[in-house]
Coordinates of C-alpha atoms and ligand atoms in Angstrom, one line a residue:
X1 CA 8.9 3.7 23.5
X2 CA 6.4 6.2 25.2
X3 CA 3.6 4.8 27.4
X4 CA 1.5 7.8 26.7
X5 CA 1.3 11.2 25.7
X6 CA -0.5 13.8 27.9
X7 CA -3.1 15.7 26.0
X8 CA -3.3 19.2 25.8
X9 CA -5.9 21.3 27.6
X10 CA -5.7 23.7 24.8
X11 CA -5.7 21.5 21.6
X12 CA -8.9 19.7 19.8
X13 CA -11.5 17.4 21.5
X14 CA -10.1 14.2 22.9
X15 CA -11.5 10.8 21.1
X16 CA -11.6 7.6 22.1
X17 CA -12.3 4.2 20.2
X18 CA -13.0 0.8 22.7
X19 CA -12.7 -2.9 22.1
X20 CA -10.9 -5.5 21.1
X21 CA -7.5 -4.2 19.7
X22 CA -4.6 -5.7 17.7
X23 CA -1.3 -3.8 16.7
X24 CA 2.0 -5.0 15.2
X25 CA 5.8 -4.8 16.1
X26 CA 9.0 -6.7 15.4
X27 CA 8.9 -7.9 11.9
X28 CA 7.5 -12.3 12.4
X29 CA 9.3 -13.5 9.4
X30 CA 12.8 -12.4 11.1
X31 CA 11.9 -12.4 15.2
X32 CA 10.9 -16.2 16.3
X33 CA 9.5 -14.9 19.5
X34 CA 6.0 -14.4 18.7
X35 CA 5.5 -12.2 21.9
X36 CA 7.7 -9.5 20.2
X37 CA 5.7 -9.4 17.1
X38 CA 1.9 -7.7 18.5
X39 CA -0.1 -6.4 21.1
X40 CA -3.6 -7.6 21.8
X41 CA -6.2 -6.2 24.2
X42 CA -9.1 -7.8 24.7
X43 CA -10.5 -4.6 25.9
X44 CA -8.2 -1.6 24.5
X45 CA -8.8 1.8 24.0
X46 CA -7.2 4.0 21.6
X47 CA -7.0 8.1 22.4
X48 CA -6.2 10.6 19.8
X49 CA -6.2 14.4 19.7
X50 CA -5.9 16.5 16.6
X51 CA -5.6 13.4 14.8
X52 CA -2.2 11.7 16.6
X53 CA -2.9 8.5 18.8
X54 CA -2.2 10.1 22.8
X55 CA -2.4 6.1 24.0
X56 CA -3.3 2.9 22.8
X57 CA -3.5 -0.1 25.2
X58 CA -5.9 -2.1 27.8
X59 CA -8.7 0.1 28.6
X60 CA -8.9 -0.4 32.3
X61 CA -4.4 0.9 32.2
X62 CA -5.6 3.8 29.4
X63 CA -8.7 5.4 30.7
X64 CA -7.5 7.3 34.4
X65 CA -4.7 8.8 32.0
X66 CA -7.8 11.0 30.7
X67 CA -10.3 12.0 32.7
X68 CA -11.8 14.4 30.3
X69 CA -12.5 11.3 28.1
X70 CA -16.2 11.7 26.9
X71 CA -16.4 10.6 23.4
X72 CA -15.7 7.4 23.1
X73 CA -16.5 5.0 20.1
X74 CA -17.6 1.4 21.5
X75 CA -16.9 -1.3 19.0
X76 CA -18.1 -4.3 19.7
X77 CA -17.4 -7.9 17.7
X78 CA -14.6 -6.2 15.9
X79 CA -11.0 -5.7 16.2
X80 CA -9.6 -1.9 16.1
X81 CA -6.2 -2.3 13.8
X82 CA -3.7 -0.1 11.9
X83 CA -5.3 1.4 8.9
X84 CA -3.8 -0.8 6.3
X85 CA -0.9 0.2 3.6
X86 CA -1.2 -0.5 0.0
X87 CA 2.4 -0.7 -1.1
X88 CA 1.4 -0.9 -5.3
X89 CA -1.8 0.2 -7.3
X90 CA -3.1 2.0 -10.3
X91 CA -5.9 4.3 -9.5
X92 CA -6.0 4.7 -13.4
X93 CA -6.7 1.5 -14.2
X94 CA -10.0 1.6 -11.8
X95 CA -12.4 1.6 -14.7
X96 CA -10.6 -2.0 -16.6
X97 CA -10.3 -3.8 -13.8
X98 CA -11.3 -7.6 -14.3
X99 CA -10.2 -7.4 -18.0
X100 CA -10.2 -11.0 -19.8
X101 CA -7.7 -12.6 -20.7
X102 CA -4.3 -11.9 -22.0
X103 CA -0.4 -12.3 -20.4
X104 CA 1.6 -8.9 -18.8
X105 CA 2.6 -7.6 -22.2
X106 CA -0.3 -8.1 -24.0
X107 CA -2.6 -7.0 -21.5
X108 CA -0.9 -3.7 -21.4
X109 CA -1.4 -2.7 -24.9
X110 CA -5.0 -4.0 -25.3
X111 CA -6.4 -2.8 -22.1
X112 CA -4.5 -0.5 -20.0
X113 CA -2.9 2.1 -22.1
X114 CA -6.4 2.8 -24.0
X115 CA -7.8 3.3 -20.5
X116 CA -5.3 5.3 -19.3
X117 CA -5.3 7.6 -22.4
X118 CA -8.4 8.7 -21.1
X119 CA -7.0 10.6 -18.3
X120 CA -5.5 13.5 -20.5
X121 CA -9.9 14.9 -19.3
X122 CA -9.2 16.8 -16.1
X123 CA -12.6 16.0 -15.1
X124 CA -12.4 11.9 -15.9
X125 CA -9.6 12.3 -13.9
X126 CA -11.5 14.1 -10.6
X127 CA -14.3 11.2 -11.4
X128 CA -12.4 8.6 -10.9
X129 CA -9.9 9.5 -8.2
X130 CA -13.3 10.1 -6.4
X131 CA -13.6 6.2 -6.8
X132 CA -10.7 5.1 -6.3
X133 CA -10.3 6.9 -2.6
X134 CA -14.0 6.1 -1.8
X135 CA -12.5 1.9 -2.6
X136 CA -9.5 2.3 -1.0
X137 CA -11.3 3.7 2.5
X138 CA -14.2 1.1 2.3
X139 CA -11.4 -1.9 2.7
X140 CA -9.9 -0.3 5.6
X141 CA -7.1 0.9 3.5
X142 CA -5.7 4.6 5.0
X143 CA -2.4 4.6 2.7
X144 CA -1.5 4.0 -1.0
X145 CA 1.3 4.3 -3.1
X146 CA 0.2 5.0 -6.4
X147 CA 0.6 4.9 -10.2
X148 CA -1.5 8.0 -11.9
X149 CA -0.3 8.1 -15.6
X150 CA 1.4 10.4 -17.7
X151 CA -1.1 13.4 -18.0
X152 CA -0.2 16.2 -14.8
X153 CA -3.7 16.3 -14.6
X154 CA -4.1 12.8 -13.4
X155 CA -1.5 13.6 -11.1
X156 CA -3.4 16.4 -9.1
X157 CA -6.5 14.7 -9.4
X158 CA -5.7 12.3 -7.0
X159 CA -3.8 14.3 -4.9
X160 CA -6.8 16.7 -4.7
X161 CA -8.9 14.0 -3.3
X162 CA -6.5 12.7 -0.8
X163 CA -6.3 15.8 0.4
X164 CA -10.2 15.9 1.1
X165 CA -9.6 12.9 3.3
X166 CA -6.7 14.0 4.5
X167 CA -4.9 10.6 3.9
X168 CA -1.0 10.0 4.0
X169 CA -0.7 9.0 0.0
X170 CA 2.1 8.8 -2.3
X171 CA 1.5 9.2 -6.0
X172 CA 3.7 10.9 -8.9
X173 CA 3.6 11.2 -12.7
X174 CA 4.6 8.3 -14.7
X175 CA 7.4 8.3 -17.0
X176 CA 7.3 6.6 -20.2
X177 CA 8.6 7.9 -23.5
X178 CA 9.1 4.9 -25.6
X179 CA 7.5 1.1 -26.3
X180 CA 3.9 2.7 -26.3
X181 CA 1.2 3.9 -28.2
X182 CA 1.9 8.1 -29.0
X183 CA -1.8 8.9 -27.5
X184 CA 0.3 8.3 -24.0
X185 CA 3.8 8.5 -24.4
X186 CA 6.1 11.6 -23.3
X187 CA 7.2 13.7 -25.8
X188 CA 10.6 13.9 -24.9
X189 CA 12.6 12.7 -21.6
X190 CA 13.4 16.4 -21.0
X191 CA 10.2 17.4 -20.8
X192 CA 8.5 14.5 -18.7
X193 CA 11.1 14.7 -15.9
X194 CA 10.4 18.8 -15.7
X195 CA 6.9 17.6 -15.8
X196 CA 7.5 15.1 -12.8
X197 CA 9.7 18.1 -10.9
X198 CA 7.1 20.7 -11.4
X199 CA 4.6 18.1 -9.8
X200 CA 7.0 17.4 -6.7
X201 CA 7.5 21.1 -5.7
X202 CA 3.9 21.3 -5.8
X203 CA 2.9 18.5 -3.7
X204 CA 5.5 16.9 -2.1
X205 CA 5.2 17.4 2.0
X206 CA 2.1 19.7 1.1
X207 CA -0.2 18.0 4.0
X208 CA 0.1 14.6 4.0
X209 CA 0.9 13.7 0.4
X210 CA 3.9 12.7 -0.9
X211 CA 5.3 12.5 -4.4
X212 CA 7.2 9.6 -6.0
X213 CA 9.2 9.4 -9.2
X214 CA 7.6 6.4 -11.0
X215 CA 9.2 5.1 -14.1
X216 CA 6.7 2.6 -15.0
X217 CA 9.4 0.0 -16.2
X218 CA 12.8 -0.3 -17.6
X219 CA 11.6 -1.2 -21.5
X220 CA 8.8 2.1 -22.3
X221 CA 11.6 4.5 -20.8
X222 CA 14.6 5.3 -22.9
X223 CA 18.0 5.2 -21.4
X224 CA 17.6 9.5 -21.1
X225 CA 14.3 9.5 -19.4
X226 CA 16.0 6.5 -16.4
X227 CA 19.1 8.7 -16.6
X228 CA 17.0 12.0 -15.7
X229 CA 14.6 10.4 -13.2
X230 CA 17.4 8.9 -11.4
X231 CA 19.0 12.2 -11.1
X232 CA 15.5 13.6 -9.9
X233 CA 15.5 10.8 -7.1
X234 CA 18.9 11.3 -6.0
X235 CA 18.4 14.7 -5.6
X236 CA 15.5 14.6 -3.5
X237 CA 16.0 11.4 -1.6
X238 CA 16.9 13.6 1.1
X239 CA 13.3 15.0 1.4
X240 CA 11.6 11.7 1.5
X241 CA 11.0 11.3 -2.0
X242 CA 10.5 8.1 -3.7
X243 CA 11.1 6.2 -6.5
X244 CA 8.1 3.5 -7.9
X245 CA 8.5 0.9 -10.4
X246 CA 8.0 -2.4 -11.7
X247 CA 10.6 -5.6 -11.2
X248 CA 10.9 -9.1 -12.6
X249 CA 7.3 -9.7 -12.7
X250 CA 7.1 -11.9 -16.1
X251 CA 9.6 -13.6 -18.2
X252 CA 8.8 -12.1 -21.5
X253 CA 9.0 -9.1 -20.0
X254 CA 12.6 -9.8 -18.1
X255 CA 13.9 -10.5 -21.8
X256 CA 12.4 -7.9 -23.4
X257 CA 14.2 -5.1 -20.7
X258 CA 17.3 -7.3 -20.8
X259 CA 17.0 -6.8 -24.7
X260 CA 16.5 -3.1 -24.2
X261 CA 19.4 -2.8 -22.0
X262 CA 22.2 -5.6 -22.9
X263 CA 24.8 -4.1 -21.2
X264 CA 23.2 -4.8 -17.9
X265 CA 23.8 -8.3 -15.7
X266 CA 20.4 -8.3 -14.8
X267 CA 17.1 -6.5 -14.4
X268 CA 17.6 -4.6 -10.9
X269 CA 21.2 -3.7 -12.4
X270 CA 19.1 -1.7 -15.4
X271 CA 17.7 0.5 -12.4
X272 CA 21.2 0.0 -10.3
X273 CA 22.9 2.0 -13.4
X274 CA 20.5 4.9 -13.8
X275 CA 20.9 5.6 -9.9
X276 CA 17.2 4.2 -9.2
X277 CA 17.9 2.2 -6.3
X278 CA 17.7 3.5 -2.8
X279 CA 16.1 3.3 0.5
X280 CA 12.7 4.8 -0.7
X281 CA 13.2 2.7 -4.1
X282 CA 9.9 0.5 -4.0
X283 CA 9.3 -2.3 -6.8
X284 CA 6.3 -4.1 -7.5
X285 CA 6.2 -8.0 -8.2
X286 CA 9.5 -8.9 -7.9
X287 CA 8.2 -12.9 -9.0
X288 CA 11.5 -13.7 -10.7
X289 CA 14.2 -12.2 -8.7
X290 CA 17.6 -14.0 -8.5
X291 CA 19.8 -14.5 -5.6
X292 CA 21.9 -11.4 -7.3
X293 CA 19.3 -9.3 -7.1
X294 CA 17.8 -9.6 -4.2
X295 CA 21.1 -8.9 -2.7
X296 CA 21.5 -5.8 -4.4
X297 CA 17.8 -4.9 -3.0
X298 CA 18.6 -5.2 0.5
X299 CA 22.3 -3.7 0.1
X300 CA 20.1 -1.1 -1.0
X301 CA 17.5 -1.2 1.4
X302 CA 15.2 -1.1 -1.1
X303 CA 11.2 -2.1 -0.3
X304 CA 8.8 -4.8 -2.6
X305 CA 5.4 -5.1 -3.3
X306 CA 4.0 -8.2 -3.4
X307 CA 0.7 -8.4 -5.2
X308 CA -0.5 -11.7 -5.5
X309 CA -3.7 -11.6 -6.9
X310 CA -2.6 -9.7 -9.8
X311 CA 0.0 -11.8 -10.3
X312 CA -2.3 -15.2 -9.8
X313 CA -4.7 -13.1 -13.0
X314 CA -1.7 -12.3 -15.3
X315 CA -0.2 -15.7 -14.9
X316 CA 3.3 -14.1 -13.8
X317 CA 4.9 -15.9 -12.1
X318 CA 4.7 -16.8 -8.0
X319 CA 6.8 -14.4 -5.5
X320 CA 8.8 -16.6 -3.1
X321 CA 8.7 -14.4 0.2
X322 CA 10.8 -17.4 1.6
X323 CA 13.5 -16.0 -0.6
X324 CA 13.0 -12.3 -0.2
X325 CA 12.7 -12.3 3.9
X326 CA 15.7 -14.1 5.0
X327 CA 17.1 -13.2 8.3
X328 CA 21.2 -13.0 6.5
X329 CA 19.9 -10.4 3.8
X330 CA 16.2 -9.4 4.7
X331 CA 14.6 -7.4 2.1
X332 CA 11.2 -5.5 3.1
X333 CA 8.1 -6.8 1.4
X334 CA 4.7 -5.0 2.1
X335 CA 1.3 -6.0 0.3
X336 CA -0.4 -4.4 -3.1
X337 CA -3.2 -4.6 -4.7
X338 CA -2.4 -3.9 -7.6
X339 CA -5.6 -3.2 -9.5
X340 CA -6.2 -3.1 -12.5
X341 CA -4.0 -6.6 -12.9
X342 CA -5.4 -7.1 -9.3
X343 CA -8.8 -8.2 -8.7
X344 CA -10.0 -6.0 -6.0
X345 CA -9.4 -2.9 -3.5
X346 CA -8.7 -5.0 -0.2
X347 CA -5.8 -5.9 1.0
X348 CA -7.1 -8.9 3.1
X349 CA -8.2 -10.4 0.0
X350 CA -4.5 -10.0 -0.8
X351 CA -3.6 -11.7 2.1
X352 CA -5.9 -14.4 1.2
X353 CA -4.1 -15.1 -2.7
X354 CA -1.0 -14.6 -1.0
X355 CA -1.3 -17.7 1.4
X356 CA -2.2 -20.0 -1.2
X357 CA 0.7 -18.3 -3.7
X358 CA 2.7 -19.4 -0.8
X359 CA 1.3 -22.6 0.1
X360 CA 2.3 -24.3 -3.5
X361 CA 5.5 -24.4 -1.8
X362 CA 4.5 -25.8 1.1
X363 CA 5.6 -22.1 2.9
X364 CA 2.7 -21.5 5.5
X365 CA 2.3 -17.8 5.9
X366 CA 0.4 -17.3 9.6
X367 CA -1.9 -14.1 10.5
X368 CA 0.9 -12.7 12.1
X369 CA 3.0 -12.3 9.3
X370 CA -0.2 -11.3 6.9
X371 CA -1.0 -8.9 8.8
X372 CA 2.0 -7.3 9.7
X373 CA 2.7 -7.3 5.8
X374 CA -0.7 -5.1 5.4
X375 CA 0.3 -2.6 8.3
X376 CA 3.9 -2.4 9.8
X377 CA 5.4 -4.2 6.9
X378 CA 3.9 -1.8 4.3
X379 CA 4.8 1.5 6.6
X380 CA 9.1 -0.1 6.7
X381 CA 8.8 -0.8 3.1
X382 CA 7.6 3.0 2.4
X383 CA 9.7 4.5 5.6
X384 CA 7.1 5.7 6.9
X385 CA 7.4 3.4 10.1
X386 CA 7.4 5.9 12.5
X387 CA 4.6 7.8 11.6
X388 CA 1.6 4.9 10.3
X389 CA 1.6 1.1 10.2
X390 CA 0.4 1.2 13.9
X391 CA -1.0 2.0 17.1
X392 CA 1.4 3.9 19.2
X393 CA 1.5 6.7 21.1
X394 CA 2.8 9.8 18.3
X395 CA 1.4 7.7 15.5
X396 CA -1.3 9.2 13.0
X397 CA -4.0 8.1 14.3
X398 CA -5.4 5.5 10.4
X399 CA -7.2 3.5 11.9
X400 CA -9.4 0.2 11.1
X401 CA -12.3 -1.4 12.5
X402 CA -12.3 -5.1 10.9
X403 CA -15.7 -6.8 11.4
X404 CA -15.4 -10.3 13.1
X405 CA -18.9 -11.1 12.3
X406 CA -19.7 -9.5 8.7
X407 CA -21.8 -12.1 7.9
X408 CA -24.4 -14.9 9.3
X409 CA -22.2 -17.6 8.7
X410 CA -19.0 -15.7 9.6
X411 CA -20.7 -14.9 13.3
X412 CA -21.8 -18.9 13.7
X413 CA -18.1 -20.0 12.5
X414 CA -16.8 -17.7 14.5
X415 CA -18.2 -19.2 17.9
X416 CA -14.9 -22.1 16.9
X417 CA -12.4 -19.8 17.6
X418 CA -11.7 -17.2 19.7
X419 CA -7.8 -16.5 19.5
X420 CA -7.8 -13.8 17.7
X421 CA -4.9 -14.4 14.9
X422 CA -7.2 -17.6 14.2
X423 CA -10.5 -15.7 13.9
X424 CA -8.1 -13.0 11.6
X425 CA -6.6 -16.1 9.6
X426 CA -10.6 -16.8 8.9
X427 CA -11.4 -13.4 7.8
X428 CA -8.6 -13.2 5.7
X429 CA -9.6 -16.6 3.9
X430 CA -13.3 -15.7 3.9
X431 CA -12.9 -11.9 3.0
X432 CA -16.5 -11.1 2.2
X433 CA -16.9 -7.8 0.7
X434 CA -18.4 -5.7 3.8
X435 CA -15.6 -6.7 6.4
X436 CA -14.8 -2.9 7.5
X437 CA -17.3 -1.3 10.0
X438 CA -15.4 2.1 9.8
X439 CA -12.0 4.2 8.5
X440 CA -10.3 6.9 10.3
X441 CA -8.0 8.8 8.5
X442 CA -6.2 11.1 10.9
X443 CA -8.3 10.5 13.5
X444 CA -11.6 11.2 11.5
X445 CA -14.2 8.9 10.6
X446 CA -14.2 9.4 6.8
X447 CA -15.8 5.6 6.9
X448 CA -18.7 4.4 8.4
X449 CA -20.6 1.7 7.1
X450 CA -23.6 2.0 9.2
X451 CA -23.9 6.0 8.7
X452 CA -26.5 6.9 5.7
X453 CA -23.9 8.7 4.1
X454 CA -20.9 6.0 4.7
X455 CA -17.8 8.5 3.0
X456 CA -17.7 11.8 4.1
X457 CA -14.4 14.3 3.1
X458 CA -12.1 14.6 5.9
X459 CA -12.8 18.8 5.7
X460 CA -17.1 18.2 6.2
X461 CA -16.6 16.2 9.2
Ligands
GUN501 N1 4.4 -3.5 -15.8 C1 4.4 -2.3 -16.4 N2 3.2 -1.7 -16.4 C2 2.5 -2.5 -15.7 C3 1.1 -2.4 -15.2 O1 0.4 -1.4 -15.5 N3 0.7 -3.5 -14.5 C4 1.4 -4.5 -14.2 N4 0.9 -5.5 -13.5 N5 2.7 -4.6 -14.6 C5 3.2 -3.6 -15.3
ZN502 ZN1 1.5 -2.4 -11.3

């Protein structure tokens, strides 16, 4: 691994963000030896230039590396961190979220496909991709992979606006042509997976944004439109596309697409036949996969999304990490929010439900491992491990400042701990709302709580 990267004398200014620091490593479900798993500096620094971290490390080591240093950030009572990695959300289902009262199924036909209807308007569209990316930023979160819905337009809404920021964000169109109301379903398989191909030459690699094929589950696609987008996949697996879905969330839902497809042994096998599984295959839920499966998933190399507040509001069922992670046949599980199921934008609240999801089988999941979910363990479950998830030399320089002291009784509790995975562990518990001081996306503060306009475009700063 490199130490440090010189800068150049010739490229952009040289930036600098000091104070406590915290990156991740070797995944702490699988490596015992805790020492392996992050890097804390009580003092660090962090240098970037044209938007790639140059060093990251203790300040008094970083500092002589670069003299010309002038502009540096000073953070006090905060931790500088990864930005963090939402592995599974619905930007389309923004304006429902917190929806009373109903089970997966249910909930899908009374609340989220009228909602998502709405997104055939270009300009509802633009409105709320605005909103989403402005939630997203505020909790610290730099990269989402994303359902839009069927309409193109909802597609390059979001796009559009990542591309303000500048963030690294994967979204594609959805494909569903059966098992839902008309007002969104394809019109034919044929044409949605030209739609979805159209979409990917357009966007995929164009800046930072990435496209994903994203057949939003086994029983509103027909065996044609699985069979097409499979082909789409495989054909472009190469590039660094990817493939989105949802997985064994609910029971009724299991027998229903076991119903659909009855030639298949189980529900992974459905997306196993129509060539959906691969390494940039990511599934969401996942709460009642068997032992079969989650073989296949890591023969696969295939990634999860564990969402555990939506799962905790839908009643689905609880995802057993214990099962997924295990050192013979690890599978890679990264954190989602999962809004409009989910109940909010952050993914420390996540981290929160999915202690306690956890802890009703007596499995203790430490800050560590949270947090490594939320950064490097999102970035291995989208592949994208060499480029975000952490603080590195040659890594985009997403980046979080975390507040340690957001709030009057956070800052006196606080003064009980001062190793820092037990004052993150507290935050994570606690998560009050305002718990991000700023967001840099690419090494540009898009985020800054204390600035009187707090989100600013990547392109006016
Ligand atoms: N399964 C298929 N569609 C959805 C969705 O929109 N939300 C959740 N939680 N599960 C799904
Ligand atoms: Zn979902």
């Amino acid at each position: 691994m490199k130490t440090y990267i010189p800068y150049r004398p010739d490229g952009g200014n040289l930036k600098g963000l000091r104070g406590q620091m915290i990156t991740f490593h070797e995944d702490p479900f699988l490596v015992e030896d805790e020492s392996l798993c992050y890097d804390y500096f009580e003092d660090g620094l962090v240098v970037i230039q044209d938007g790639i971290i140059l060093a990251a490390g203790e300040y008094s080591a970083i500092a002589p590396l670069y003299p010309d240093l002038k502009d540096i950030e000073i953070y006090k009572d905060s931790v500088i961190m990864p930005g963090m990695i939402d592995t599974h959300v619905h930007y389309v289902q923004s304006p429902m979220i917190g929806s009373f009262g109903d089970t997966l199924l249910k909930w899908l036909n009374q609340y989220t496909f009228p909602t998502e209807s709405k997104f055939r308007d270009p300009e509802f569209a633009k409105s709320v991709a605005a909103l989403f990316m402005g939630q997203i930023l505020r909790q610290g979160t730099t990269t989402a992979n994303v359902f839009s819905t069927t309409f193109p337009c909802s597609v390059d809404a979001l796009f559009e606006e990542s591309e303000r920021y500048n963030t690294r964000l994967i979204t594609g169109k959805v494909l569903q042509d059966r098992n839902l109301p008309e007002y969104l379903a394809d019109k034919s398989a044929e044409e949605s997976v030209e739609q979805a191909a159209e979409l990917l030459k357009k966007w995929h690699g164009r800046g930072r944004q990435l496209y994903a094929v994203i057949p939003r589950f086994a029983p509103t696609s027909t065996p044609r439109q699985l069979e097409l987008a499979g082909c789409l996949y495989q054909d472009n697996l190469d590039k660094g596309v990817y493939m989105h879905t949802h997985l064994d969330e609910a029971d009724d839902e299991i027998e229903w697409a076991l119903s659909l497809y009855p030639e298949a042994e189980n529900y992974t096998d459905i997306y196993k036949r129509f060539n959906l599984l691969g390494n940039r295959s990511v599934f969401a839920h996942c709460c009642l996969v068997k032992e079969e499966e989650w073989q296949i998933l890591h023969d696969y190399d295939c990634g999860i999304a564990h969402c555990p507040s939506s799962n905790l509001f839908l009643g689905d069922g609880m995802f057993k990490i214990w099962e997924a992670i295990r050192n013979d046949r690890p599978v890679k599980v990264g954190v989602g929010t999962d809004v409009g199921a989910g109940t909010n934008f952050s993914l420390i609240r996540q981290l929160n439900e999915a202690y306690k999801v956890a802890m009703l089988k007596k499995h203790s999941i430490g800050a560590l491992k949270s947090y490594y979910m939320a950064t490097k363990g999102g970035a291995k479950v989208l592949h994208l491990d060499d480029k975000i998830g952490s603080l590195e030399p040659g890594y985009e320089a997403d980046i979080a400042v975390i507040d340690l002291k957001p709030t009057d009784f956070l800052e006196w509790r606080m003064q009980f701990n001062d190793f820092i995975l037990d004052r993150l562990f507290i935050l994570q518990t606690l998560s009050p709302d305002n718990l991000v001081k700023a967001t840099y996306v690419a090494g540009k503060k898009v985020y800054d709580r204390e600035r009187e306009i707090p989100l600013l475009h990547a392109s006016d700063l």
